[in-house]
Short mmCIF file of C-alpha atoms in Angstrom, two decimals:
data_model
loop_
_atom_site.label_atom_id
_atom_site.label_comp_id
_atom_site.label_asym_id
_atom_site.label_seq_id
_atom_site.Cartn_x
_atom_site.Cartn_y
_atom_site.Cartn_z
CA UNK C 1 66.62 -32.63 102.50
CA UNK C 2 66.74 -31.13 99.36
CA UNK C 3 67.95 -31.92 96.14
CA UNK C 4 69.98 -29.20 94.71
CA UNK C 5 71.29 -31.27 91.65
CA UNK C 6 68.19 -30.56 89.32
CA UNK C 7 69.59 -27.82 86.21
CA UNK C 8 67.85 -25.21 85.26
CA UNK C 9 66.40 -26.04 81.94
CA UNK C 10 67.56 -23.89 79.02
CA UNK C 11 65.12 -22.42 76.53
CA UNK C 12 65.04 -24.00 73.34
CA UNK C 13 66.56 -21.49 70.36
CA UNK C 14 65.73 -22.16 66.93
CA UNK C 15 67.61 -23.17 64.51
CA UNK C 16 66.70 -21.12 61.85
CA UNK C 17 64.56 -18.23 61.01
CA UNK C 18 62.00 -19.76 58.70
CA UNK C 19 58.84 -17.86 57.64
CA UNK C 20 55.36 -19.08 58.65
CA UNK C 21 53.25 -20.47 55.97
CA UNK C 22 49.43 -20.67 56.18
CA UNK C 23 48.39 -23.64 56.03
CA UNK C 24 48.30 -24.78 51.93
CA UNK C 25 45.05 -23.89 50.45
CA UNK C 26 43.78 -26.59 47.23
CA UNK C 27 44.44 -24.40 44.10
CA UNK C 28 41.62 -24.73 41.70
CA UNK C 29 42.94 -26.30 38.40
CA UNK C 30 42.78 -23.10 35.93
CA UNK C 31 41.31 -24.25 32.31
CA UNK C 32 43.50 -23.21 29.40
CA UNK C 33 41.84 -20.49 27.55
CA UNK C 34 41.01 -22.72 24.83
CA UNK C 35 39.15 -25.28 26.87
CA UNK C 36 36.64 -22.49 28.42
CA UNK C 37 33.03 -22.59 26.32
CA UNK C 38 32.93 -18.51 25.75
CA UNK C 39 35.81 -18.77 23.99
CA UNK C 40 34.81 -20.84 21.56
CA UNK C 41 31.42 -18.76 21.14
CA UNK C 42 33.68 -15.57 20.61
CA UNK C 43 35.18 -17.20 17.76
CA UNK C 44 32.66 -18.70 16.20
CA UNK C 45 30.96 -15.09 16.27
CA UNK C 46 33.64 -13.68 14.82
CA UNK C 47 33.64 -16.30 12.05
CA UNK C 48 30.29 -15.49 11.47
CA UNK C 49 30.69 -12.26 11.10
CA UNK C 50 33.51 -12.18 9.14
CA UNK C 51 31.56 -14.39 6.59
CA UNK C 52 28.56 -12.01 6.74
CA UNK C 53 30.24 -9.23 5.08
CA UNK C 54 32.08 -11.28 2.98
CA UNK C 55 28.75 -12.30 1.70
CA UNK C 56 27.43 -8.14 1.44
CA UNK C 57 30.64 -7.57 -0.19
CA UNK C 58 29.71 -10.14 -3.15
CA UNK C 59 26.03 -9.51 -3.18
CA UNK C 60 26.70 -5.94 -3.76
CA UNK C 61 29.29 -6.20 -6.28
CA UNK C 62 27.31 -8.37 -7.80
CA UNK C 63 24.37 -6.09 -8.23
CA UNK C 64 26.58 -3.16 -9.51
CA UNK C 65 27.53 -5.61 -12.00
CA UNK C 66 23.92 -6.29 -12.88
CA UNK C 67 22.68 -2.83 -12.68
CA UNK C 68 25.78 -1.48 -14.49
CA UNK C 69 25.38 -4.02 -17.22
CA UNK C 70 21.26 -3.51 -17.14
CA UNK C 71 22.27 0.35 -17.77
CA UNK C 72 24.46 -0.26 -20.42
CA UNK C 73 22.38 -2.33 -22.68
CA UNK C 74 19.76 0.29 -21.64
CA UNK C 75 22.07 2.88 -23.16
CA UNK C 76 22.91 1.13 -26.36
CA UNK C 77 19.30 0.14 -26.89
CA UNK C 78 18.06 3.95 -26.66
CA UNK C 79 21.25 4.96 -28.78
CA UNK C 80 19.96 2.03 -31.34
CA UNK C 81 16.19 3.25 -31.13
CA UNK C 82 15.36 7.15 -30.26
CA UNK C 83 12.02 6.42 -32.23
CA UNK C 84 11.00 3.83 -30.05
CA UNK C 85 12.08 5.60 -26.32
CA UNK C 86 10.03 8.30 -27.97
CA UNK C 87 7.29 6.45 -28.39
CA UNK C 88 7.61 4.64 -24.82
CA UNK C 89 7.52 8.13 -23.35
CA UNK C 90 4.59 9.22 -25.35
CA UNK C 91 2.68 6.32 -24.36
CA UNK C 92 3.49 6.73 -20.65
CA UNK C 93 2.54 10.33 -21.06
CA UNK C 94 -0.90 9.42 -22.65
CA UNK C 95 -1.86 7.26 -19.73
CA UNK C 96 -1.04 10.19 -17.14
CA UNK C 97 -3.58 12.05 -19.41
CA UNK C 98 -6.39 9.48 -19.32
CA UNK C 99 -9.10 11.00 -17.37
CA UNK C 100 -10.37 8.68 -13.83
CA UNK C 101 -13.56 8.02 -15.73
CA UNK C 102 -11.76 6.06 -18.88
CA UNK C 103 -9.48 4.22 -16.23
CA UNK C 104 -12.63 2.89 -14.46
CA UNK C 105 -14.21 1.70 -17.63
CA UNK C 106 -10.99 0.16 -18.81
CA UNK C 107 -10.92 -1.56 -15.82
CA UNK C 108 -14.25 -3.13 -15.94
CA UNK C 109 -13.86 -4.02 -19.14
CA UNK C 110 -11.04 -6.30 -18.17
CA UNK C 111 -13.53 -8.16 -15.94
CA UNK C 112 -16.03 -8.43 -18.62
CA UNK C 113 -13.23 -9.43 -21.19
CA UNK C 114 -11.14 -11.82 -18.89
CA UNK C 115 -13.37 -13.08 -16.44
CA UNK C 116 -17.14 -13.12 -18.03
CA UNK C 117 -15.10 -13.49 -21.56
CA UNK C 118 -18.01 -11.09 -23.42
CA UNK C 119 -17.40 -10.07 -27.31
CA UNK C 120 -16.09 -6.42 -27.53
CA UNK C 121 -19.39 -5.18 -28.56
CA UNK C 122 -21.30 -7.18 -25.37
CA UNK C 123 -18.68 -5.10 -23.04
CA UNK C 124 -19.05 -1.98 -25.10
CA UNK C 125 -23.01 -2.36 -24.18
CA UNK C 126 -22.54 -3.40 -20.52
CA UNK C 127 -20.01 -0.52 -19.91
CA UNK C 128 -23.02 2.32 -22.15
CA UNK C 129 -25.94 0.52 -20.13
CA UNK C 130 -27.93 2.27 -17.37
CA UNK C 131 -28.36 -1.05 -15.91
CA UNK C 132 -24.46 -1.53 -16.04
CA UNK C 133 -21.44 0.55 -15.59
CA UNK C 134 -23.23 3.98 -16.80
CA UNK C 135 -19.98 5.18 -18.57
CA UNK C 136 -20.15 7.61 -21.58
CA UNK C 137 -20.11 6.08 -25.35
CA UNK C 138 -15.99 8.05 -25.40
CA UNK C 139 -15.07 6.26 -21.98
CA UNK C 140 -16.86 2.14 -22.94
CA UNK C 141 -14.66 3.13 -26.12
CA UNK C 142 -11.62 3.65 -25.00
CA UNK C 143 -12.06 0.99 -22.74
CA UNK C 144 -13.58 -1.69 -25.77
CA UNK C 145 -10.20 -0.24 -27.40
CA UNK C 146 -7.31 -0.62 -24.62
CA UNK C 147 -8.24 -3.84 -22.86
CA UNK C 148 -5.80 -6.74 -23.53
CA UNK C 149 -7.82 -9.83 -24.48
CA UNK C 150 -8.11 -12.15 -26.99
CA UNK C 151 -11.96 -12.14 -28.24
CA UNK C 152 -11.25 -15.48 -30.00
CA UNK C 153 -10.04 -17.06 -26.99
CA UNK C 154 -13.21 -15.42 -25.50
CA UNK C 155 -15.88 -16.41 -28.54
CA UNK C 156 -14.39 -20.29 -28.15
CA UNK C 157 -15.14 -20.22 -24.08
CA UNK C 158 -18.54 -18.79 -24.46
CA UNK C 159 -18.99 -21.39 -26.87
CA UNK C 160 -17.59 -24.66 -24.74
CA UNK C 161 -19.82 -23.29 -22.02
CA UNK C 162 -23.02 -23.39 -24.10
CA UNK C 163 -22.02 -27.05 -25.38
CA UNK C 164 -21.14 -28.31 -21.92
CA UNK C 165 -24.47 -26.70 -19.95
CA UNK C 166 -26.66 -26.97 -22.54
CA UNK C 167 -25.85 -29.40 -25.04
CA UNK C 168 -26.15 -26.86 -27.62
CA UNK C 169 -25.56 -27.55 -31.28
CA UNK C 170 -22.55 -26.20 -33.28
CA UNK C 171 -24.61 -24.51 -35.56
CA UNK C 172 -27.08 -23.05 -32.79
CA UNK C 173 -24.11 -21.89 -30.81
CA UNK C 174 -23.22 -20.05 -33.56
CA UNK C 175 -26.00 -18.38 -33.52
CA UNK C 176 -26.21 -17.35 -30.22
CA UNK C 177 -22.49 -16.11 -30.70
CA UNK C 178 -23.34 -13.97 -33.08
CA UNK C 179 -27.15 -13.20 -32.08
CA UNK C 180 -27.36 -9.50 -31.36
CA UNK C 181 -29.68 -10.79 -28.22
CA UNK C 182 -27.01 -12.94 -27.49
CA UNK C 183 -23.16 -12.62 -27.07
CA UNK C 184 -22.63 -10.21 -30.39
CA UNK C 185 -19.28 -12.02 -31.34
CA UNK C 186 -18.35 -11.04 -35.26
CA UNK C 187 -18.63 -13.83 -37.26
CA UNK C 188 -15.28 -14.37 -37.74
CA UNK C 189 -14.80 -15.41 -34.11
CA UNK C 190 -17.51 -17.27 -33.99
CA UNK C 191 -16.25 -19.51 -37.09
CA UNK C 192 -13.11 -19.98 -34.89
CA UNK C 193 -14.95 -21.00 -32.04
CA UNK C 194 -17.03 -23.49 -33.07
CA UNK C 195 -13.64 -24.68 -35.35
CA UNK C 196 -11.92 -25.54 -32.21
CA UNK C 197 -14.98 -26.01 -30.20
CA UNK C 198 -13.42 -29.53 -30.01
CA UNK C 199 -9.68 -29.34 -29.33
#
């Protein structure tokens, strides 16, 4: 026999209309802009930078300043002196005009002077010589003339030389300072010489 007292079963209604949410997803903690490394390297970039022209900016006016002032006292000096700017310019205009030739000897002749120290007349004859610089007597001249030394200073290290290698007298390096087969030094820088052959 069957049981008629089993109910239907009634389907279940929900109680509300809630939306469906996926399932929560782990949010990554966000760094604050301040915390991130690049940020950091932007501004210390920028800070750079910033001091960089800063820097321009002073170096610049500072060299206006310098040139300005360098002009000015340029300026008064050659308002204070026309004689002397002339002679500046003449002088600057003579060397333009030195031949190649009288160059070349001049420059020799500041080896023989400064580096051999010879007497003006041994570089004159080194300069002339066929066994030397084969200049003309007008070029070893102008060179003998031009080249900044001090033949003292030379006369006295010629002299310490011939004491220290040779154990040469005063007296007989004196004479082979002034020998005209020796160092032809005038006599006058041979007396200083041998006077402060001992300082």
């Amino acid at each position: 026999m069957t049981n008629n007292n089993f109910a239907p079963q009634q389907p279940v209604q929900p109680t509300s209309q809630q939306p469906i949410q996926p399932p929560a997803q782990h949010s990554k903690n966000k760094k604050s802009l301040w915390k991130r490394w690049w940020f950091w390297l932007i501004i210390v970039l920028v800070v750079f930078a910033i001091a960089g022209q800063g820097a321009a900016k002073n170096n610049s006016s500072v060299g206006n300043t310098q040139s300005s002032s360098t002009t000015s006292q340029q300026s008064s000096a050659d308002a204070d002196s026309p004689d002397e700017n002339t002679q500046n310019q003449q002088k600057e205009s003579e060397k333009s005009d030195v031949p190649a030739d009288y160059k070349s000897a001049l420059r020799q002749a500041d080896t023989y002077a400064n580096t051999m120290h010879m007497s003006k007349a041994g570089v004159y004859d080194q300069l002339t010589s066929e066994y030397g610089g084969k200049f003309s007597a007008e070029a070893a001249q102008y060179a003998v003339d031009n080249v900044k030394t001090d033949w003292n200073a030379n006369a006295l290290a010629k002299a310490k030389t011939y004491q220290e290698t040779m154990a040469m007298s005063p007296e007989a390096i004196r004479d082979q300072l002034t020998s005209q087969a020796g160092e032809k030094f005038t006599p006058e820088e041979a007396d200083y010489a041998i006077e402060h052959l001992n300082d």
